[in-house]
């Protein structure tokens, strides 16, 4: 589930492809996040390929029951018409990528239920730590607002885990952290290029300018830590096009090719609004 305002992501595990299972997942979401005014859902006819399981899920879902069970809470349910599937851009981009990576990761090391729930919350934290909006407050360690800033009013660095336990006590914890780190590496490789492509397609690509906060593509970055920098200088090539930028980061100054940097998600040329 993705908030259309804060772009925060909430993940729930549904144990079967039934209306009842989904409603219980929705109940858990409401218990922790509050009652949403509107819920937007794809109609299911647009799912293809690896998403066939979702086609089956949508066939099993009773839409009338969903609407009847949620109307008492004041929730308005919207199913996207087929011709408007692009209107689901915000949540489709986030959830589709996360789901695909999670599925392939879990196939390598199938977790038990407790480990699965732990991994899901780690993935949720990773997604909600992504930088959205520039915050130019002079603090080089906090250059952007994240969904977690809005949800918890502070950054979320996660749980470092036990250090004194040995043997079987650590097995589940180690597996959960391994799977979360595998997810992080794969998702980072997908998210940044996808964001760059999206920015080019949604609007005429604007040149970087001094003061821009950018995400720096760096697979060596610490687990779930985003590399950010502020553009302090733009450098043109012989064709008078900006090809290189000088960045101020928390660790010093870098000179990088613009292709290895991305504007933040809020600068992607226009928001997806239902």
PDB file of C-alpha atoms in Angstrom, residues 37 51 69 71 79 89 92 109 146-148 163 174 206 220 233 268:
ATOM      1  CA  UNK A  37     -10.392   8.375   3.055  1.00  0.00           C
ATOM      2  CA  UNK A  51       1.949 -10.875 -12.036  1.00  0.00           C
ATOM      3  CA  UNK A  69     -17.363  -3.745   4.480  1.00  0.00           C
ATOM      4  CA  UNK A  71     -18.115   2.068   3.612  1.00  0.00           C
ATOM      5  CA  UNK A  79     -11.054   0.679  -9.139  1.00  0.00           C
ATOM      6  CA  UNK A  89       1.942   5.302 -11.369  1.00  0.00           C
ATOM      7  CA  UNK A  92       2.664   0.608  -9.225  1.00  0.00           C
ATOM      8  CA  UNK A 109      16.259 -18.758   0.922  1.00  0.00           C
ATOM      9  CA  UNK A 146      11.802  11.026   3.529  1.00  0.00           C
ATOM     10  CA  UNK A 147       8.486   9.221   4.094  1.00  0.00           C
ATOM     11  CA  UNK A 148       9.888   7.993   7.425  1.00  0.00           C
ATOM     12  CA  UNK A 163      25.789  -8.989  19.225  1.00  0.00           C
ATOM     13  CA  UNK A 174      21.048 -13.394  10.164  1.00  0.00           C
ATOM     14  CA  UNK A 206      16.073  19.997 -17.499  1.00  0.00           C
ATOM     15  CA  UNK A 220      29.213   0.753  -2.199  1.00  0.00           C
ATOM     16  CA  UNK A 233      28.939  23.859  -9.730  1.00  0.00           C
ATOM     17  CA  UNK A 268      10.467  13.832 -11.531  1.00  0.00           C
TER      18      UNK A 268
END
